[in-house]
């Protein structure tokens, strides 16, 4: 089948690029166009002619559901092709010679078919194994104005005949466009009941490449379409896994001998990973190019930084990106919190704010930065003006240790050195609460008895995971609407060990728990 520019353009619109690594390319097969090769790869898997140029052991699961734009074009209809490749009929493809193609035969004695028939059977087999979603099938039955049946294109391009529904004539395109919201709108959030939670233990995420030391941090990719998890450990290695709930294949290991990193976090854009530790420098790992870079020499060398005593900090362990990923806040010495400009790609300190005590924890809400001091005081900063707009002390005075909040700013949680967790409402960040300007905690959670070292909210603010690495099995899941702990998990028989890190996946399908088993 000869190549054609229109077919190449169509293929380029498909989501073939993988977030990690470079897409695989096909070998030299002049008799097949790119569309046939794509269909073969979906149906049969990589052939012996597939050449991988990626350094990873596995690729991500390919989403075969067409995007909204593709379905919009399908539903509005397409004219039949204005050009037909004459080589399609002369091309002969043997179905019996290759065991991967035998499933395409309609009869056991069948052997060769021409190019057009071969393409049709590839489409048929693909749509059998990857059916269109229900909403797309329903949309194809919608009526069109004009009084006659219209020809539209399915998700993979095969033509089907659509009949007009007399009972709904006259609505036509207006009706179709009025129903487009059903494709685009966010599904209704299901409320979780309190008391018990449905949870199932799966295969360990890093079973295919176990850490040789303590797991310091686990974190899921911020995009729901990229099911990967990073795990950083004390052996100075960052391992990345494809989380499918079954085999969880290992994708890559990054070793940085010069940095004993204790913190690893995805950039909000999902394109890179930041690695920091008890050193005055950091490393970034680009997920798309596979390159690693150390922070520039001028990170602390600005005129501003040279005028601040102790600005050349020896650690970057406590840090956090703002939600846009343009600014990185780094907790420094003597109450300084440095602001690193991340927009140009090479970080440089461009400003600072100062607290009265050493900064213990940081959290961003929009353009505001919340910092927790060693004296249990919380500062709310307007970063653009380098100004503290609000300041209040944590309720109870339990020795505040770390803070964190949900994405919407509905909740703020502050963990203490003795296991108590104060949960505040939106008044803690958006306005004054009870007792003057000091917000009042919605509830003090006392399920743990040792220092809180992990706080993590899930994506829809219904769950809060709290944990302590000081004592074995010290973890609880909190139901936020009722502010109560789930009673059925974890239990005394749940093998948690010492919990070092917790994270929810972007859609809360999974929760990952970094643990240490020791006496």
Short mmCIF file of C-alpha atoms in Angstrom, two decimals:
data_model
loop_
_atom_site.label_atom_id
_atom_site.label_comp_id
_atom_site.label_asym_id
_atom_site.label_seq_id
_atom_site.Cartn_x
_atom_site.Cartn_y
_atom_site.Cartn_z
CA UNK A 1 0.00 0.00 0.00
CA UNK A 2 1.60 3.30 -0.98
CA UNK A 3 2.25 6.08 1.49
CA UNK A 4 0.11 9.17 1.37
CA UNK A 5 0.37 12.52 3.14
CA UNK A 6 -3.23 12.51 4.35
CA UNK A 7 -2.74 9.19 6.12
CA UNK A 8 0.44 10.42 7.75
CA UNK A 9 -1.35 13.52 8.95
CA UNK A 10 -4.11 11.42 10.45
CA UNK A 11 -1.67 9.21 12.30
CA UNK A 12 0.14 12.21 13.74
CA UNK A 13 -3.04 13.23 15.57
CA UNK A 14 -3.11 9.97 17.54
CA UNK A 15 -1.62 10.02 21.10
CA UNK A 16 1.49 8.03 20.25
CA UNK A 17 4.09 10.01 22.22
CA UNK A 18 4.90 8.43 25.56
CA UNK A 19 5.59 10.67 28.56
CA UNK A 20 8.79 8.71 29.26
CA UNK A 21 11.33 8.03 26.58
CA UNK A 22 11.06 8.18 22.82
CA UNK A 23 8.38 6.35 20.81
CA UNK A 24 9.42 3.16 19.07
CA UNK A 25 9.85 3.26 15.29
CA UNK A 26 9.12 0.60 12.76
CA UNK A 27 11.59 -1.07 10.48
CA UNK A 28 11.71 -0.63 6.74
CA UNK A 29 8.43 -1.98 5.36
CA UNK A 30 7.68 -0.15 2.14
CA UNK A 31 4.62 -2.22 1.30
CA UNK A 32 2.67 -1.04 4.39
CA UNK A 33 1.67 2.44 5.41
CA UNK A 34 1.88 3.79 8.97
CA UNK A 35 -1.80 3.19 9.72
CA UNK A 36 -1.55 -0.55 9.04
CA UNK A 37 1.61 -0.80 11.13
CA UNK A 38 -0.11 0.99 13.99
CA UNK A 39 -3.07 -1.36 13.87
CA UNK A 40 -0.76 -4.39 13.75
CA UNK A 41 1.14 -3.16 16.79
CA UNK A 42 -2.10 -2.75 18.75
CA UNK A 43 -3.36 -6.21 17.79
CA UNK A 44 -0.23 -8.33 17.81
CA UNK A 45 2.21 -6.43 19.99
CA UNK A 46 5.75 -5.51 18.92
CA UNK A 47 7.13 -7.68 16.13
CA UNK A 48 10.73 -8.74 15.61
CA UNK A 49 11.11 -5.71 13.34
CA UNK A 50 10.20 -3.23 16.08
CA UNK A 51 13.26 -1.25 17.15
CA UNK A 52 13.11 0.36 20.58
CA UNK A 53 15.04 3.57 21.10
CA UNK A 54 13.89 3.98 24.70
CA UNK A 55 16.08 3.18 27.68
CA UNK A 56 13.12 1.97 29.70
CA UNK A 57 12.10 -1.63 30.17
CA UNK A 58 8.42 -1.00 29.54
CA UNK A 59 6.12 1.56 28.00
CA UNK A 60 2.97 2.99 29.47
CA UNK A 61 -0.45 1.49 28.83
CA UNK A 62 -1.75 3.09 25.64
CA UNK A 63 -5.12 4.82 25.96
CA UNK A 64 -7.09 3.63 22.92
CA UNK A 65 -10.13 5.77 23.67
CA UNK A 66 -10.20 8.60 21.09
CA UNK A 67 -10.09 12.11 22.49
CA UNK A 68 -13.03 14.50 22.46
CA UNK A 69 -11.80 16.32 19.35
CA UNK A 70 -11.63 13.09 17.36
CA UNK A 71 -15.14 12.12 18.44
CA UNK A 72 -16.42 15.58 17.62
CA UNK A 73 -15.17 15.17 14.07
CA UNK A 74 -16.66 11.68 13.89
CA UNK A 75 -20.07 12.82 15.08
CA UNK A 76 -20.24 15.80 12.74
CA UNK A 77 -19.53 13.48 9.83
CA UNK A 78 -16.80 13.25 7.20
CA UNK A 79 -17.03 12.99 3.45
CA UNK A 80 -15.75 9.89 1.75
CA UNK A 81 -12.13 9.92 0.69
CA UNK A 82 -11.48 11.97 -2.43
CA UNK A 83 -8.48 9.81 -3.29
CA UNK A 84 -7.96 6.05 -3.31
CA UNK A 85 -4.62 4.31 -3.48
CA UNK A 86 -4.67 2.00 -6.51
CA UNK A 87 -1.95 -0.16 -4.93
CA UNK A 88 -4.40 -1.32 -2.27
CA UNK A 89 -6.01 -3.85 -4.59
CA UNK A 90 -2.76 -5.13 -6.08
CA UNK A 91 -1.10 -5.70 -2.70
CA UNK A 92 -1.38 -9.31 -1.49
CA UNK A 93 -0.97 -10.11 2.23
CA UNK A 94 -0.62 -13.69 3.47
CA UNK A 95 -2.67 -14.41 6.59
CA UNK A 96 -1.51 -18.00 7.02
CA UNK A 97 2.24 -17.41 6.73
CA UNK A 98 2.45 -15.23 9.86
CA UNK A 99 1.00 -16.72 13.04
CA UNK A 100 0.12 -13.28 14.32
CA UNK A 101 -2.23 -12.71 11.38
CA UNK A 102 -4.03 -16.03 11.53
CA UNK A 103 -6.69 -14.58 13.78
CA UNK A 104 -7.77 -12.38 10.87
CA UNK A 105 -8.86 -15.37 8.73
CA UNK A 106 -12.57 -16.01 8.23
CA UNK A 107 -11.86 -19.65 7.31
CA UNK A 108 -8.99 -22.03 8.04
CA UNK A 109 -8.23 -22.56 4.35
CA UNK A 110 -8.06 -18.84 3.65
CA UNK A 111 -4.62 -17.44 2.88
CA UNK A 112 -4.03 -14.22 0.95
CA UNK A 113 -6.18 -11.07 0.83
CA UNK A 114 -5.68 -7.76 -0.94
CA UNK A 115 -4.63 -4.57 0.79
CA UNK A 116 -8.11 -3.10 1.29
CA UNK A 117 -9.48 -6.31 2.77
CA UNK A 118 -6.44 -6.65 5.03
CA UNK A 119 -6.98 -3.12 6.33
CA UNK A 120 -10.68 -3.78 6.91
CA UNK A 121 -9.94 -6.91 8.94
CA UNK A 122 -7.33 -5.10 11.02
CA UNK A 123 -9.92 -2.48 11.88
CA UNK A 124 -12.53 -5.11 12.67
CA UNK A 125 -10.17 -6.97 15.02
CA UNK A 126 -9.03 -3.77 16.69
CA UNK A 127 -12.56 -2.56 17.37
CA UNK A 128 -13.44 -6.03 18.69
CA UNK A 129 -10.62 -5.89 21.26
CA UNK A 130 -10.95 -2.17 21.95
CA UNK A 131 -14.65 -1.28 21.72
CA UNK A 132 -15.74 2.33 21.67
CA UNK A 133 -17.09 3.68 24.98
CA UNK A 134 -20.84 3.67 25.51
CA UNK A 135 -21.25 7.43 25.22
CA UNK A 136 -19.58 7.39 21.79
CA UNK A 137 -21.81 4.56 20.53
CA UNK A 138 -24.89 6.40 21.79
CA UNK A 139 -23.78 9.62 20.13
CA UNK A 140 -23.55 7.89 16.74
CA UNK A 141 -27.27 7.14 16.90
CA UNK A 142 -28.20 10.82 17.23
CA UNK A 143 -30.23 12.19 14.27
CA UNK A 144 -28.93 14.60 11.65
CA UNK A 145 -30.93 17.19 9.72
CA UNK A 146 -31.49 16.70 6.02
CA UNK A 147 -34.04 13.88 5.88
CA UNK A 148 -31.54 11.26 4.77
CA UNK A 149 -29.20 8.92 6.53
CA UNK A 150 -25.69 10.31 6.87
CA UNK A 151 -22.38 8.55 6.67
CA UNK A 152 -20.10 9.15 9.61
CA UNK A 153 -16.74 7.80 10.68
CA UNK A 154 -16.21 5.52 13.63
CA UNK A 155 -13.33 6.02 16.03
CA UNK A 156 -10.97 4.05 13.78
CA UNK A 157 -12.32 5.45 10.52
CA UNK A 158 -14.58 2.66 9.16
CA UNK A 159 -17.74 3.94 7.49
CA UNK A 160 -21.17 3.10 8.93
CA UNK A 161 -24.65 4.00 7.75
CA UNK A 162 -26.83 6.06 10.11
CA UNK A 163 -30.62 6.21 9.72
CA UNK A 164 -32.66 9.31 10.54
CA UNK A 165 -35.05 8.99 13.49
CA UNK A 166 -38.41 10.45 12.34
CA UNK A 167 -39.51 11.04 15.91
CA UNK A 168 -36.64 13.46 16.45
CA UNK A 169 -36.42 15.13 13.05
CA UNK A 170 -35.63 18.83 12.89
CA UNK A 171 -33.27 18.83 15.87
CA UNK A 172 -30.20 17.93 13.82
CA UNK A 173 -26.89 19.61 14.57
CA UNK A 174 -28.34 21.92 17.20
CA UNK A 175 -29.43 18.93 19.26
CA UNK A 176 -26.04 17.26 18.88
CA UNK A 177 -24.14 20.35 19.99
CA UNK A 178 -26.48 20.88 22.91
CA UNK A 179 -25.57 17.40 24.13
CA UNK A 180 -21.81 17.90 23.86
CA UNK A 181 -21.65 18.70 27.57
CA UNK A 182 -22.26 15.04 28.35
CA UNK A 183 -18.89 14.31 26.76
CA UNK A 184 -16.96 17.13 28.39
CA UNK A 185 -18.43 17.52 31.86
CA UNK A 186 -16.69 16.06 34.90
CA UNK A 187 -18.32 12.93 36.32
CA UNK A 188 -20.24 13.40 39.53
CA UNK A 189 -18.08 12.94 42.60
CA UNK A 190 -19.20 9.96 44.62
CA UNK A 191 -19.34 10.54 48.36
CA UNK A 192 -17.47 8.02 50.48
CA UNK A 193 -19.34 6.68 53.50
CA UNK A 194 -17.67 6.93 56.87
CA UNK A 195 -16.91 4.00 59.16
CA UNK A 196 -15.38 1.53 56.70
CA UNK A 197 -13.47 1.88 53.46
CA UNK A 198 -13.26 -0.54 50.53
CA UNK A 199 -9.56 -1.19 50.04
CA UNK A 200 -7.56 -4.11 48.64
CA UNK A 201 -3.92 -5.04 49.02
CA UNK A 202 -2.17 -5.30 45.65
CA UNK A 203 1.22 -6.51 44.55
CA UNK A 204 4.08 -4.35 45.85
CA UNK A 205 4.76 -1.50 43.45
CA UNK A 206 8.53 -2.02 43.49
CA UNK A 207 8.58 -5.82 43.52
CA UNK A 208 10.33 -5.86 40.14
CA UNK A 209 13.13 -3.57 41.41
CA UNK A 210 13.34 -3.42 45.19
CA UNK A 211 15.22 -0.68 46.99
CA UNK A 212 18.49 -1.58 48.66
CA UNK A 213 17.83 0.87 51.49
CA UNK A 214 15.09 2.75 53.27
CA UNK A 215 12.31 4.13 51.05
CA UNK A 216 12.40 7.88 51.65
CA UNK A 217 9.60 9.08 49.40
CA UNK A 218 6.87 7.78 47.09
CA UNK A 219 4.88 9.98 44.73
CA UNK A 220 2.45 9.48 41.86
CA UNK A 221 2.62 11.46 38.64
CA UNK A 222 0.26 14.48 38.79
CA UNK A 223 -1.57 13.54 35.57
CA UNK A 224 -4.35 10.90 35.71
CA UNK A 225 -3.33 9.79 32.19
CA UNK A 226 0.22 8.87 33.27
CA UNK A 227 0.08 5.93 35.73
CA UNK A 228 3.61 6.08 37.08
CA UNK A 229 5.06 6.13 40.57
CA UNK A 230 8.49 7.25 41.72
CA UNK A 231 10.21 5.75 44.75
CA UNK A 232 13.35 7.36 46.19
CA UNK A 233 15.46 5.40 48.64
CA UNK A 234 18.50 5.82 50.86
CA UNK A 235 20.71 3.97 48.35
CA UNK A 236 20.65 7.24 46.36
CA UNK A 237 18.52 5.73 43.64
CA UNK A 238 15.25 6.90 42.15
CA UNK A 239 13.13 4.13 40.63
CA UNK A 240 10.14 4.71 38.39
CA UNK A 241 7.34 2.18 37.90
CA UNK A 242 4.32 1.80 35.66
CA UNK A 243 1.45 1.15 38.07
CA UNK A 244 -1.14 -1.17 36.54
CA UNK A 245 -2.21 -2.96 39.74
CA UNK A 246 -0.84 -6.30 38.51
CA UNK A 247 2.79 -6.54 37.44
CA UNK A 248 3.79 -2.86 37.95
CA UNK A 249 6.76 -3.05 35.54
CA UNK A 250 9.95 -1.22 36.37
CA UNK A 251 10.68 1.58 33.91
CA UNK A 252 13.90 3.20 34.99
CA UNK A 253 16.46 3.63 37.78
CA UNK A 254 18.40 6.84 38.30
CA UNK A 255 21.50 6.77 40.51
CA UNK A 256 22.98 10.02 41.91
CA UNK A 257 26.06 9.20 44.01
CA UNK A 258 26.79 12.82 44.98
CA UNK A 259 23.38 13.53 46.51
CA UNK A 260 21.86 11.56 49.41
CA UNK A 261 18.42 12.83 48.45
CA UNK A 262 15.60 12.69 50.97
CA UNK A 263 12.95 14.38 48.86
CA UNK A 264 11.78 13.71 45.31
CA UNK A 265 8.80 15.43 43.74
CA UNK A 266 7.27 15.80 40.31
CA UNK A 267 7.13 19.24 38.77
CA UNK A 268 3.44 20.28 38.56
CA UNK A 269 3.65 20.02 34.76
CA UNK A 270 4.70 16.37 35.10
CA UNK A 271 7.70 16.78 32.79
CA UNK A 272 10.51 16.45 35.33
CA UNK A 273 11.46 15.31 38.82
CA UNK A 274 13.23 17.44 41.43
CA UNK A 275 15.66 15.71 43.81
CA UNK A 276 16.86 17.47 46.99
CA UNK A 277 18.59 16.52 50.19
CA UNK A 278 20.96 17.81 52.90
CA UNK A 279 23.11 19.65 50.34
CA UNK A 280 23.00 23.23 48.96
CA UNK A 281 22.24 21.98 45.44
CA UNK A 282 19.62 19.91 43.66
CA UNK A 283 19.23 17.66 40.63
CA UNK A 284 16.47 17.59 38.04
CA UNK A 285 15.59 14.60 35.88
CA UNK A 286 13.78 15.28 32.61
CA UNK A 287 11.26 12.51 31.95
CA UNK A 288 11.01 13.12 28.22
CA UNK A 289 14.68 13.38 27.30
CA UNK A 290 16.06 11.17 30.09
CA UNK A 291 18.71 13.78 30.98
CA UNK A 292 19.84 14.74 34.48
CA UNK A 293 21.12 18.20 35.42
CA UNK A 294 22.62 19.66 38.55
CA UNK A 295 21.51 23.09 39.78
CA UNK A 296 23.42 26.04 38.30
CA UNK A 297 26.37 27.52 40.13
CA UNK A 298 24.56 30.84 40.48
CA UNK A 299 21.70 29.40 42.52
CA UNK A 300 22.72 31.30 45.66
CA UNK A 301 25.04 33.79 44.00
CA UNK A 302 22.66 36.70 43.40
CA UNK A 303 23.22 40.17 44.81
CA UNK A 304 20.15 39.66 46.94
CA UNK A 305 21.39 36.40 48.43
CA UNK A 306 24.88 37.69 49.24
CA UNK A 307 23.37 40.35 51.49
CA UNK A 308 21.52 37.86 53.68
CA UNK A 309 23.38 36.25 56.53
CA UNK A 310 23.18 32.49 56.29
CA UNK A 311 21.50 32.50 52.89
CA UNK A 312 24.02 29.97 51.58
CA UNK A 313 22.06 27.17 53.21
CA UNK A 314 23.47 23.70 53.56
CA UNK A 315 20.19 21.89 52.91
CA UNK A 316 17.29 21.94 50.48
CA UNK A 317 15.32 19.10 52.09
CA UNK A 318 12.20 21.17 52.81
CA UNK A 319 10.89 22.63 49.56
CA UNK A 320 7.66 22.94 47.56
CA UNK A 321 6.54 24.07 44.10
CA UNK A 322 3.68 26.49 43.68
CA UNK A 323 0.71 25.14 41.75
CA UNK A 324 1.90 26.61 38.44
CA UNK A 325 5.43 25.28 38.87
CA UNK A 326 6.99 28.73 38.31
CA UNK A 327 8.34 29.20 41.84
CA UNK A 328 10.11 26.81 44.20
CA UNK A 329 10.09 27.71 47.90
CA UNK A 330 13.03 26.39 49.94
CA UNK A 331 13.23 26.47 53.74
CA UNK A 332 16.59 27.87 54.84
CA UNK A 333 18.38 28.81 58.01
CA UNK A 334 17.27 31.30 60.68
CA UNK A 335 13.70 31.48 59.44
CA UNK A 336 14.54 32.35 55.83
CA UNK A 337 12.37 30.87 53.06
CA UNK A 338 14.03 31.37 49.68
CA UNK A 339 12.10 31.76 46.43
CA UNK A 340 13.66 30.16 43.37
CA UNK A 341 12.51 31.29 39.91
CA UNK A 342 11.76 28.14 37.89
CA UNK A 343 10.33 29.72 34.75
CA UNK A 344 13.58 30.00 32.82
CA UNK A 345 14.46 26.35 33.36
CA UNK A 346 17.58 27.10 35.42
CA UNK A 347 16.74 27.88 39.03
CA UNK A 348 18.03 31.01 40.74
CA UNK A 349 17.13 32.60 44.07
CA UNK A 350 15.23 35.81 43.33
CA UNK A 351 13.73 36.65 46.71
CA UNK A 352 13.13 35.62 50.29
CA UNK A 353 10.74 35.95 53.20
CA UNK A 354 11.71 35.61 56.85
CA UNK A 355 9.96 34.07 59.85
CA UNK A 356 10.82 34.46 63.54
CA UNK A 357 11.72 30.77 63.87
CA UNK A 358 13.13 28.04 61.67
CA UNK A 359 10.77 26.89 58.93
CA UNK A 360 9.60 23.31 59.44
CA UNK A 361 7.12 22.86 56.59
CA UNK A 362 5.78 24.66 53.48
CA UNK A 363 2.55 24.52 51.51
CA UNK A 364 1.20 26.57 48.60
CA UNK A 365 -2.40 27.65 48.09
CA UNK A 366 -2.73 29.47 44.79
CA UNK A 367 -0.29 32.38 44.86
CA UNK A 368 -0.03 32.36 48.64
CA UNK A 369 2.62 30.47 50.58
CA UNK A 370 1.96 29.03 54.03
CA UNK A 371 4.96 28.35 56.25
CA UNK A 372 5.08 26.59 59.63
CA UNK A 373 7.70 27.67 62.15
CA UNK A 374 9.38 25.75 64.93
CA UNK A 375 7.38 27.90 67.37
CA UNK A 376 4.06 26.52 66.01
CA UNK A 377 3.24 29.77 64.21
CA UNK A 378 1.75 29.71 60.72
CA UNK A 379 2.56 32.54 58.30
CA UNK A 380 0.51 33.33 55.19
CA UNK A 381 2.66 35.14 52.61
CA UNK A 382 1.79 37.20 49.57
CA UNK A 383 4.78 36.07 47.55
CA UNK A 384 4.50 38.81 44.92
CA UNK A 385 4.76 41.52 47.57
CA UNK A 386 7.08 39.51 49.88
CA UNK A 387 4.63 40.39 52.64
CA UNK A 388 3.04 38.43 55.48
CA UNK A 389 -0.71 38.97 55.17
CA UNK A 390 -1.71 36.78 58.10
CA UNK A 391 -0.11 35.08 61.06
CA UNK A 392 -1.57 32.82 63.71
CA UNK A 393 -0.55 30.11 66.18
CA UNK A 394 -1.54 26.47 65.91
CA UNK A 395 -4.28 25.50 68.32
CA UNK A 396 -3.20 23.47 71.37
CA UNK A 397 0.55 24.06 71.34
CA UNK A 398 1.43 20.39 70.79
CA UNK A 399 4.72 21.13 69.04
CA UNK A 400 3.72 21.58 65.41
CA UNK A 401 5.85 19.52 63.07
CA UNK A 402 4.40 19.67 59.53
CA UNK A 403 1.47 21.11 57.60
CA UNK A 404 -0.37 20.25 54.41
CA UNK A 405 -3.64 21.01 52.67
CA UNK A 406 -5.93 19.85 49.90
CA UNK A 407 -5.95 21.23 46.38
CA UNK A 408 -9.01 23.44 46.81
CA UNK A 409 -8.01 25.03 50.12
CA UNK A 410 -10.99 23.51 51.89
CA UNK A 411 -8.87 21.86 54.58
CA UNK A 412 -5.55 22.50 56.29
CA UNK A 413 -3.93 19.89 58.54
CA UNK A 414 -1.07 20.45 60.99
CA UNK A 415 0.67 17.46 62.57
CA UNK A 416 2.48 17.65 65.89
CA UNK A 417 5.44 15.97 67.54
CA UNK A 418 3.18 13.99 69.87
CA UNK A 419 0.81 12.54 67.24
CA UNK A 420 -2.07 15.04 67.32
CA UNK A 421 -3.33 16.41 64.00
CA UNK A 422 -5.35 19.64 63.94
CA UNK A 423 -7.70 19.89 60.95
CA UNK A 424 -8.81 23.41 60.02
CA UNK A 425 -11.42 24.65 57.58
CA UNK A 426 -11.15 27.24 54.81
CA UNK A 427 -11.09 30.07 57.38
CA UNK A 428 -7.50 29.11 58.19
CA UNK A 429 -6.37 30.47 54.83
CA UNK A 430 -9.20 32.62 53.42
CA UNK A 431 -10.28 34.65 56.41
CA UNK A 432 -10.56 35.03 60.14
CA UNK A 433 -11.93 32.30 62.34
CA UNK A 434 -13.16 32.01 65.89
CA UNK A 435 -11.22 33.88 68.55
CA UNK A 436 -10.31 36.98 66.55
CA UNK A 437 -7.96 36.31 63.67
CA UNK A 438 -6.97 32.91 65.00
CA UNK A 439 -8.87 30.08 63.30
CA UNK A 440 -10.34 27.33 65.41
CA UNK A 441 -9.58 23.72 64.54
CA UNK A 442 -12.53 21.71 63.25
CA UNK A 443 -11.19 18.73 65.14
CA UNK A 444 -8.03 17.44 66.80
CA UNK A 445 -7.34 13.89 65.65
CA UNK A 446 -5.56 11.85 68.29
CA UNK A 447 -5.31 8.39 66.74
CA UNK A 448 -1.50 8.38 66.75
CA UNK A 449 0.93 8.92 69.61
CA UNK A 450 4.27 9.72 67.94
CA UNK A 451 5.52 12.53 65.70
CA UNK A 452 3.54 12.99 62.48
CA UNK A 453 5.86 12.59 59.49
CA UNK A 454 3.37 12.13 56.62
CA UNK A 455 0.23 14.10 55.74
CA UNK A 456 -1.53 13.57 52.42
CA UNK A 457 -4.97 14.58 51.11
CA UNK A 458 -6.58 12.73 48.22
CA UNK A 459 -7.72 14.44 45.02
CA UNK A 460 -11.33 15.22 46.00
CA UNK A 461 -10.69 16.15 49.66
CA UNK A 462 -12.54 13.18 51.13
CA UNK A 463 -9.54 11.33 52.56
CA UNK A 464 -6.57 12.31 54.68
CA UNK A 465 -3.71 9.90 55.31
CA UNK A 466 -1.62 10.52 58.43
CA UNK A 467 1.39 8.49 59.49
CA UNK A 468 4.42 8.40 61.78
CA UNK A 469 7.69 6.65 61.01
CA UNK A 470 8.64 6.44 64.67
CA UNK A 471 6.41 3.55 65.63
CA UNK A 472 5.36 0.45 63.67
CA UNK A 473 1.94 0.38 62.00
CA UNK A 474 1.34 4.06 62.83
CA UNK A 475 -0.98 5.09 60.01
CA UNK A 476 -4.64 6.08 59.77
CA UNK A 477 -7.05 7.02 57.00
CA UNK A 478 -9.36 9.88 57.99
CA UNK A 479 -12.81 10.43 56.46
CA UNK A 480 -12.79 14.23 56.16
CA UNK A 481 -16.54 15.01 55.91
CA UNK A 482 -17.08 13.30 59.29
CA UNK A 483 -13.50 13.79 60.60
CA UNK A 484 -13.40 10.20 61.81
CA UNK A 485 -10.91 7.40 61.20
CA UNK A 486 -11.92 4.35 59.19
CA UNK A 487 -12.27 1.42 61.56
CA UNK A 488 -11.56 -1.47 59.17
CA UNK A 489 -8.19 -0.32 57.81
CA UNK A 490 -5.43 -0.47 58.76
CA UNK A 491 -5.82 -3.10 61.47
CA UNK A 492 -3.37 -4.84 63.78
CA UNK A 493 -2.87 -7.53 61.13
CA UNK A 494 -2.05 -5.07 58.33
CA UNK A 495 1.69 -5.43 57.59
CA UNK A 496 2.69 -1.77 57.47
CA UNK A 497 5.92 -1.68 59.47
CA UNK A 498 7.36 1.83 59.81
CA UNK A 499 5.58 4.12 57.33
CA UNK A 500 7.99 6.58 55.72
CA UNK A 501 5.85 8.13 52.97
CA UNK A 502 2.27 8.07 51.65
CA UNK A 503 0.69 9.30 48.42
CA UNK A 504 -2.61 8.96 46.55
CA UNK A 505 -2.74 8.58 42.77
CA UNK A 506 -4.20 11.48 40.77
CA UNK A 507 -7.68 9.93 40.77
CA UNK A 508 -7.33 8.13 44.13
CA UNK A 509 -7.45 4.72 42.46
CA UNK A 510 -4.35 3.74 44.44
CA UNK A 511 -2.59 4.68 47.64
CA UNK A 512 1.15 3.98 47.84
CA UNK A 513 2.86 3.49 51.20
CA UNK A 514 6.62 3.47 51.66
CA UNK A 515 7.51 1.21 54.59
CA UNK A 516 10.43 -0.26 56.51
CA UNK A 517 10.18 -3.67 58.12
CA UNK A 518 12.36 -3.79 61.21
CA UNK A 519 12.16 -4.93 64.79
#
